[in-house]
């Protein structure tokens, strides 16, 4: 059953349109090439009730120069008030008066996507990282639809891990505000400014699977509404205990920076055993940094480690580092971020 009527689709909560963005960071070439492929073959990616797959390129000037950004990180510029929407003409005027390219680009991109009055139904943002993140499915929120979507997709993307920003989205200014539903597909490790053809293929396969999952959920929602109308909705009861169990990683507000010298440069390196340790469980004595004099700095010895993080580890919390050594984060004062392993029974969320 197609959903040609956009008004009906919005009422039902189904998603008739998916927008794919590549090149939010201009030197993440794998996503740029994957987006170009999808743009050239959009009809191959449309699927059933998902009738439209549109493609946009986040930061054209940075893509052209093969740099992350021109003036500032575009993925920290998406601040917008839907309660006071702008017209396309107002956006054009503001863009002309904006000194920093990315601040203007965030507005013009929103206008191009038709996301001035409300977000697009579904956004897939393609990224790569120099960290050992594998195929990470980063979602915003933990509502039943999002958890179901992530669970289904993770079963179809080899070695995928789900990373959530928590029950309520916490990261401000990111591309997440462009979409009512949002997936950041992050792949690594991939060197900046390069194209990894095998990663392009994996990214394309993941996008195609994601759109197919959206179509399945669209159809499932229609069926659920039909069952509810006949008082026969037993979806939460029919899900098996094994199928309902979902393990994922939830962002924590704790990060660690490199010790730095008087000029603000990192004065140590990541410990060789810590490099590539994304999603591996942390311990108080985990060697994190290695000084150039051979001295080892363990997690509990890091000067900026949050006491709450140490307390949670002592209490037995399963906490892992993520984006370990991401090269673009050095300027942001980050050596790595942290996430906690969470296990949920999705049947509870469906009740």
C-alpha angles and dihedrals in degrees: 000000000000125000102220093150105083092194091054091048092054093048091051093045091238121144115235096167133049123190119203119199125195128180099032079147109038098218095053091095098170091067092045092055093043090052091049090052091051091047090054093047104030093143090060090059099044109098130192109293090012095082100168131046111181127186131210133177111227105208112015096177092051091046090054092051094040092233131126094246143336105230105352141350106290090207089068096051104073101108113145139153112222089187088069104033121192127227121237089252091053090049091052091052093049092047091053090052096047117104097195112068097215094052089056093041091055089059097042092047090052089052092048091053093049092244100133099100097030137352121273112264096250133004127193112192116196118215141162129203137197088226124093094256097135110197105340121186105205113193134183115232133353104248117143094262094051094047092048091048093049093045094052094044094048089058091058102042111074114246092353122166126199117228118188129191089216138268089306119036108254106180112094127205097020130126089265090089090064094066136054084213120027140191126180109199107204122186130183170245092009124142116245117256094022136102119231105197095196089051090051088055092048091047092051091049091050092050091050091050091048092054091048090052090051089053091050091051091048090055093042090054092053090050092048091052089050092050091046090053088056093042091243103112107136099152095127091049096048095054111099121234091244094050092046096055111098126182120194143148121258121202116248124206091240124103135164127219130201116263104256138206127236091279092053096253120137107264095195139040129232110273110260091238091051096052109103093010095129112150092011115126118264125224131191090253097044108137103239107165136025118206121221086245090059096258116145122221114201125202095259089052097054108118095222099041111130114242088223090059091053091046092052091050090050088052090056102259115161103235126168136189118244132190089021109192096353101179095216091057096063089085090049092058095251132128092171143338129226137232134182125228109244128188119196135179103228091201088073091057091050095055 
